[in-house]
Coordinates of C-alpha atoms in Angstrom, one line a residue:
M298 CA 103.2 130.9 34.2
S299 CA 103.9 127.6 35.4
E300 CA 102.8 126.7 38.8
P301 CA 105.5 125.9 41.3
V302 CA 107.0 122.3 41.8
L303 CA 107.2 120.9 45.5
E304 CA 109.5 118.4 46.3
G305 CA 107.8 115.3 48.5
L306 CA 107.7 112.1 49.7
L307 CA 105.0 110.0 49.1
F308 CA 103.6 106.8 51.6
D309 CA 101.3 104.3 50.3
G310 CA 99.7 103.8 53.5
R311 CA 100.4 99.9 53.5
S312 CA 104.2 99.9 54.5
A313 CA 107.1 102.2 55.7
A314 CA 108.6 102.5 52.2
S315 CA 108.5 106.0 50.8
T316 CA 108.5 107.0 46.7
P317 CA 110.3 110.6 45.8
V318 CA 107.5 112.8 44.0
R319 CA 107.2 115.9 42.5
L320 CA 103.7 117.6 43.2
S321 CA 101.8 121.0 41.9
I322 CA 98.6 122.2 42.8
A323 CA 96.9 123.8 39.5
G324 CA 92.9 124.6 38.9
G325 CA 92.1 122.9 42.3
V326 CA 94.0 119.9 41.6
L327 CA 96.7 118.1 43.2
T328 CA 99.1 116.5 40.6
V329 CA 101.4 113.9 41.6
R330 CA 104.1 112.9 39.4
T331 CA 107.5 110.9 39.8
P332 CA 111.0 112.5 39.8
D333 CA 111.0 111.7 35.8
G334 CA 107.8 113.1 34.8
V335 CA 105.2 110.3 34.9
L336 CA 101.8 110.8 36.3
L337 CA 101.1 109.1 39.8
L338 CA 98.0 110.6 40.5
E339 CA 95.6 113.6 40.9
H340 CA 92.7 114.5 43.2
G341 CA 90.8 117.6 43.9
L342 CA 91.8 119.6 46.6
S343 CA 88.6 119.4 48.2
R344 CA 89.1 115.6 48.7
L345 CA 92.6 115.8 50.9
T346 CA 92.9 116.4 54.3
V347 CA 96.0 118.8 55.3
S348 CA 98.1 118.7 58.3
E349 CA 98.1 122.1 60.3
A350 CA 101.4 124.5 59.4
F351 CA 103.7 124.8 62.2
A352 CA 106.8 127.0 61.6
T353 CA 109.1 124.8 59.2
A354 CA 108.0 121.8 60.2
P355 CA 107.0 119.7 57.3
R356 CA 103.3 118.9 55.8
Q357 CA 101.4 116.1 55.3
L358 CA 98.8 115.6 52.6
G359 CA 96.4 112.8 53.5
L360 CA 94.9 111.4 49.9
P361 CA 91.6 109.0 49.3
G362 CA 92.9 105.6 50.1
G363 CA 95.0 105.9 52.8
A364 CA 98.0 107.2 50.9
V365 CA 100.1 110.4 52.2
V366 CA 102.4 112.5 50.6
E367 CA 104.7 114.7 53.0
V368 CA 106.5 118.0 52.0
A369 CA 109.6 119.1 53.7
D370 CA 109.1 122.7 52.9
G371 CA 106.0 123.2 54.6
S372 CA 106.1 126.8 54.0
A373 CA 106.2 126.6 50.2
L374 CA 103.1 124.2 50.3
T375 CA 100.9 126.5 52.7
A376 CA 101.6 129.5 49.8
A377 CA 100.7 126.6 47.2
L378 CA 97.5 126.0 48.7
A379 CA 96.6 129.4 49.6
A380 CA 97.4 130.8 45.9
A381 CA 94.8 127.6 44.8
G382 CA 92.1 129.0 47.2
R383 CA 92.4 126.8 50.2
R384 CA 92.1 128.3 53.5
P385 CA 94.9 127.9 56.3
G386 CA 93.6 125.2 59.0
L387 CA 92.4 126.3 62.4
V388 CA 95.4 126.5 64.0
A389 CA 97.2 128.7 61.7
R390 CA 94.3 131.3 61.6
L391 CA 94.3 131.4 65.5
E392 CA 98.1 132.0 65.6
A393 CA 97.4 134.7 63.3
R394 CA 94.9 136.0 65.6
W395 CA 96.3 135.1 69.0
P396 CA 94.2 137.9 71.1
A397 CA 90.8 136.8 69.8
A398 CA 91.9 132.9 70.5
L399 CA 93.1 134.2 74.0
A400 CA 89.6 135.9 74.5
A401 CA 87.8 132.8 73.2
V402 CA 89.8 130.6 75.8
V403 CA 88.8 133.0 78.7
A404 CA 85.2 133.3 77.6
G405 CA 85.5 129.4 77.6
V406 CA 86.7 128.6 80.9
G407 CA 84.2 131.2 82.4
V408 CA 81.4 128.9 80.6
L409 CA 82.6 126.2 82.5
V410 CA 83.1 127.8 85.9
S411 CA 79.6 129.3 85.5
A412 CA 78.0 126.1 84.5
Y413 CA 79.9 124.3 87.6
V414 CA 78.8 126.7 90.0
Y415 CA 75.4 127.8 89.1
G416 CA 74.4 125.0 86.4
L417 CA 75.5 121.6 87.7
P418 CA 73.7 122.3 91.3
A419 CA 70.4 123.7 89.7
A420 CA 70.6 120.4 87.5
A421 CA 71.5 118.4 90.9
R422 CA 68.5 120.1 92.6
W423 CA 66.5 119.6 89.4
V424 CA 67.2 115.9 89.3
A425 CA 67.4 115.4 92.8
G426 CA 63.7 116.5 93.2
R427 CA 62.1 113.8 90.6
L428 CA 63.6 110.6 92.0
P429 CA 61.4 108.1 93.3
P430 CA 62.1 108.0 97.4
S431 CA 62.9 104.0 96.6
A432 CA 65.8 105.1 94.5
E433 CA 67.5 107.7 97.5
R434 CA 66.6 105.0 99.7
R435 CA 68.7 102.3 98.0
L436 CA 71.4 104.7 97.2
G437 CA 71.8 105.6 101.1
D438 CA 71.7 102.2 101.7
G439 CA 74.9 101.7 99.5
V440 CA 76.9 104.5 101.1
L441 CA 76.2 103.1 104.5
E442 CA 77.4 99.9 103.4
V443 CA 80.5 101.3 102.3
L444 CA 81.0 103.5 105.3
D445 CA 80.4 100.2 107.6
R446 CA 83.3 98.6 105.4
N447 CA 85.5 101.4 106.0
L448 CA 84.9 104.3 108.2
L449 CA 82.8 102.9 111.1
R450 CA 82.4 100.6 113.3
P451 CA 79.2 98.8 115.5
T452 CA 77.8 101.1 118.2
T453 CA 78.7 100.9 121.7
L454 CA 76.2 102.5 123.3
S455 CA 74.1 100.3 125.2
E456 CA 70.5 99.3 124.1
E457 CA 69.3 101.6 127.0
E458 CA 71.0 104.6 125.7
Q459 CA 70.2 103.9 122.0
R460 CA 66.4 103.8 123.6
A461 CA 66.6 106.9 124.9
A462 CA 68.2 108.7 122.4
Q463 CA 65.2 107.7 119.9
A464 CA 62.8 108.6 122.4
R465 CA 64.1 112.0 122.9
V466 CA 64.8 112.6 119.0
D467 CA 61.2 111.2 118.4
D468 CA 59.4 113.2 120.8
A469 CA 61.0 116.6 119.4
A470 CA 60.2 115.5 115.9
R471 CA 56.3 115.0 116.5
F472 CA 56.2 118.3 116.4
G473 CA 59.6 120.0 114.8
A474 CA 59.4 117.6 111.6
P475 CA 55.9 115.8 111.4
A476 CA 56.2 115.6 107.7
V477 CA 59.7 114.1 107.3
S478 CA 60.0 110.6 107.3
Y479 CA 64.1 109.3 108.9
R480 CA 65.3 106.6 110.4
L481 CA 68.2 106.5 113.6
L482 CA 71.1 104.4 113.4
F483 CA 73.9 104.4 115.9
R484 CA 77.7 104.0 115.0
A485 CA 81.2 104.1 116.7
A486 CA 83.8 106.1 114.7
G487 CA 86.6 103.9 113.2
F488 CA 88.9 106.6 114.1
G489 CA 89.5 110.4 115.0
P490 CA 86.8 112.2 117.2
S491 CA 82.8 110.7 117.1
T492 CA 80.7 113.7 118.2
N493 CA 79.4 114.2 115.1
A494 CA 76.1 112.9 113.2
F495 CA 75.6 113.0 109.4
A496 CA 72.4 111.9 107.2
L497 CA 72.3 109.8 104.0
P498 CA 70.1 109.9 100.9
G499 CA 66.6 108.2 101.9
G500 CA 66.2 109.9 105.6
T501 CA 68.7 107.8 106.9
V502 CA 70.3 109.8 110.1
V503 CA 73.8 108.1 111.7
L504 CA 74.4 109.6 115.4
L505 CA 78.3 108.5 116.5
D506 CA 78.3 107.5 120.1
G507 CA 80.5 110.1 121.0
L508 CA 77.4 112.7 120.1
V509 CA 75.2 110.4 122.2
R510 CA 76.9 110.4 125.4
G511 CA 78.1 113.8 125.5
T512 CA 74.7 115.1 124.6
A513 CA 72.2 112.5 126.5
S514 CA 71.4 115.1 129.6
D515 CA 70.1 118.3 127.2
D516 CA 69.0 119.5 123.9
R517 CA 71.7 119.7 121.7
L518 CA 71.3 116.3 120.5
V519 CA 67.4 117.2 119.4
A520 CA 69.3 120.4 117.6
V521 CA 71.7 118.2 115.8
V522 CA 68.8 116.1 114.7
G523 CA 66.7 119.1 113.5
H524 CA 69.6 119.9 111.7
E525 CA 70.6 117.0 109.8
L526 CA 66.8 116.5 109.3
G527 CA 66.9 119.8 107.3
H528 CA 69.4 118.3 105.1
V529 CA 67.2 115.1 104.5
A530 CA 63.8 117.5 103.6
R531 CA 65.6 119.4 101.4
R532 CA 67.6 116.1 99.7
H533 CA 70.7 118.1 100.1
S534 CA 72.5 114.6 100.4
M535 CA 71.2 113.4 97.2
Q536 CA 72.1 116.6 95.4
A537 CA 75.9 116.5 96.3
F538 CA 76.1 112.8 95.1
L539 CA 74.8 113.8 92.1
K540 CA 77.2 116.6 91.6
S541 CA 80.1 114.6 92.8
A542 CA 79.4 111.5 90.7
G543 CA 77.6 113.1 87.8
V544 CA 75.2 111.9 84.7
G545 CA 76.1 108.4 84.9
A546 CA 74.9 108.1 88.0
A547 CA 71.9 110.2 87.8
A548 CA 70.9 108.1 84.3
S549 CA 71.3 104.6 86.4
L550 CA 69.3 106.1 89.4
L551 CA 66.5 107.8 87.0
W552 CA 65.9 104.3 84.6
G553 CA 66.3 101.9 87.6
D554 CA 69.9 100.4 86.0
F555 CA 71.7 100.2 89.4
S556 CA 74.7 98.2 87.9
G557 CA 76.8 101.0 87.7
Q558 CA 76.0 102.4 91.0
A559 CA 78.1 100.7 93.2
A560 CA 81.5 102.1 91.3
A561 CA 79.8 105.1 91.7
I562 CA 79.3 105.1 95.3
P563 CA 82.8 105.9 96.4
A564 CA 82.1 109.5 94.7
A565 CA 79.2 110.3 96.8
L566 CA 81.3 110.5 100.0
A567 CA 81.9 114.4 99.1
M568 CA 78.0 114.3 99.6
F569 CA 79.1 115.4 103.2
D570 CA 80.7 118.3 101.9
Y571 CA 78.0 120.8 102.0
S572 CA 77.7 124.0 100.8
R573 CA 77.7 127.1 102.5
D574 CA 73.9 127.7 101.4
A575 CA 72.8 123.9 102.2
E576 CA 74.7 124.4 105.8
R577 CA 72.8 127.5 106.2
E578 CA 69.3 126.2 105.2
A579 CA 70.1 123.2 107.4
D580 CA 70.7 125.5 110.4
E581 CA 67.9 127.4 109.8
D582 CA 65.7 124.3 109.4
G583 CA 67.2 123.1 113.1
V584 CA 66.4 126.2 114.7
R585 CA 62.7 126.4 113.4
F586 CA 62.5 122.3 114.6
L587 CA 63.4 123.3 118.1
R588 CA 60.9 126.0 118.1
A589 CA 58.4 123.9 117.2
A590 CA 59.1 121.3 119.7
G591 CA 58.6 124.1 122.4
R592 CA 62.7 124.5 122.8
S593 CA 64.7 127.7 122.2
A594 CA 67.3 128.4 119.9
L595 CA 70.1 128.0 122.4
P596 CA 70.5 124.2 122.2
M597 CA 71.8 124.8 118.7
V598 CA 74.0 127.4 119.2
D599 CA 75.6 125.0 122.2
A600 CA 75.6 122.0 119.7
L601 CA 77.8 123.8 117.4
C602 CA 79.9 125.1 119.9
L603 CA 80.2 121.5 120.6
L604 CA 81.4 120.6 117.1
Q605 CA 83.8 123.3 117.4
S606 CA 85.5 122.8 120.4
V607 CA 86.0 119.1 119.2
E608 CA 87.3 120.1 115.8
L609 CA 89.8 122.9 117.3
E610 CA 91.1 119.9 119.6
A611 CA 91.4 117.4 116.3
G612 CA 92.9 120.2 114.4
M613 CA 91.2 121.8 111.4
G614 CA 91.7 119.5 108.4
E615 CA 93.4 116.3 109.7
L616 CA 90.2 114.5 109.5
P617 CA 88.2 112.8 106.8
G618 CA 85.3 115.2 105.7
L619 CA 83.0 112.7 106.8
L620 CA 84.3 112.8 110.4
S621 CA 85.2 116.2 110.6
T622 CA 82.6 118.8 111.7
H623 CA 81.2 121.1 108.6
P624 CA 83.5 124.3 107.8
K625 CA 83.0 127.7 108.9
L626 CA 81.5 127.1 112.3
A627 CA 82.3 130.3 113.7
E628 CA 80.1 131.7 111.1
R629 CA 77.2 129.4 111.3
I630 CA 77.5 130.0 115.4
A631 CA 76.8 133.9 114.6
H632 CA 74.2 133.4 112.2
V633 CA 72.1 130.7 114.6
R634 CA 72.7 133.2 117.5
D635 CA 71.4 135.8 115.5
L636 CA 68.3 134.2 114.2
G637 CA 67.3 132.4 117.1
G638 CA 67.2 135.7 119.0
V639 CA 69.9 134.7 121.4
D640 CA 71.7 137.3 123.5
P641 CA 74.3 138.6 121.1
S642 CA 77.1 138.8 124.3
Y643 CA 76.6 135.0 124.7
R644 CA 79.5 133.2 123.8
C645 CA 80.7 129.5 123.5
P646 CA 81.8 128.1 126.6
D647 CA 85.2 126.9 127.2
P648 CA 86.0 123.3 126.5
P649 CA 87.0 121.1 129.4
P650 CA 90.8 120.6 130.1
R651 CA 92.1 117.8 127.8
A652 CA 93.2 115.0 129.7
C653 CA 96.0 112.8 128.8
T654 CA 97.2 109.3 129.8
T655 CA 100.8 109.7 128.2
C656 CA 102.7 113.1 128.2
D657 CA 105.9 113.7 126.3
S658 CA 108.7 111.2 127.7
D659 CA 111.6 113.3 126.7
E660 CA 112.4 115.1 130.1
D661 CA 114.9 117.9 130.8
E662 CA 117.7 117.8 133.3
D663 CA 115.2 119.1 135.9
G664 CA 112.8 115.9 134.9
E665 CA 110.2 118.0 133.2
D666 CA 109.1 117.4 129.9
G667 CA 109.2 120.5 127.4
F668 CA 105.3 121.1 128.1
G669 CA 105.5 121.6 131.7
E670 CA 104.8 119.2 134.6
D671 CA 101.8 117.0 134.3
E672 CA 99.1 117.5 137.6
E673 CA 97.1 114.8 138.5
G674 CA 93.7 115.3 138.9
E675 CA 91.1 114.5 141.5
D676 CA 90.2 111.4 139.6
G677 CA 93.5 110.4 139.3
T678 CA 94.0 111.3 135.5
A679 CA 96.6 113.0 134.4
T680 CA 96.3 116.8 132.9
C681 CA 98.6 118.2 130.5
E682 CA 99.0 121.9 131.1
P683 CA 101.4 123.9 129.3
E684 CA 104.7 125.3 130.7
G685 CA 103.5 128.6 132.7
A686 CA 100.1 128.0 133.1
P687 CA 98.5 129.2 136.6
R688 CA 98.0 126.4 138.7
P689 CA 95.1 125.8 141.1
G690 CA 96.0 128.1 144.2
S691 CA 98.8 129.9 142.4
D692 CA 98.8 133.7 142.7

């Protein structure tokens, strides 16, 4: 029985010119001849590369030396290769067993998700726990430089205000976190509300002006710093950086090659998006910090209430991650209230009335804007009241 003869085109790999050929496969050998029967070449099938079969599309045989034979009848070539004992390619096998292929894809996605959710955080914790403090400080300084150029401004606090805040925190930290090394810095927000604080790798805690001014006379400032020192002690910022920046940044830190670190610093801005577990741990550390310093847990609840009111006023999601407060504040408030033994009936105080310097200028026929009249307070500041809101002295 003669072997089937297939029609094809031979490309020598050096030019676009093609030569019509006939090929046959017998005994594990590919034979290529001219249409009039002149032998051009022979190669064992094991030395060939075969393109994947796709419906009726042509298939290609890659030959040693770079030449290629294109066979228009892909199905006939598939049959000839199968008759010679050549297994179908991976794509063809997967197409023939698509349920198994689908299961493999689902399993692969599951492995990737598990690695991201569980493996990557575990690896970040392991690496962060073994970095030298000097590497963390250097990274923290680099991130602060980026923030100062883009998101932050020099503080507007007076020297006296800064010294008072520093003294209040240092006094509490002597008892609440004696083993934690930190430094306080003061900055103003470049835009958006400035009632917040954040910790950088290496122990730097940045207090924004609005937070300091809004908590200057109570222990909410101490509570916020206690929370941030929890992030410092547990190296949450470093872990978040390693998760976002990846293996390259970790290697540059571990082996002292910081040449690529500047490019990785923008990715480190994601370090302020702490996980729920990290926030819970830092909140619990903040409560312990207050108790060790002789305070109750109530200032921590009130501090979270303050951040919640700022977030609600600004509008959830309107601010960059750094300048916005952490997510799920209501859940955190309830947890801290329960953990600290605060009266379960205690609720966040109502925020003060929102002051406005200008209100909607579009007036209706009666001279009123669409949001109701603007009442002038005792200090001369206009407050915007929604239409229909009760007014002082009204029934």
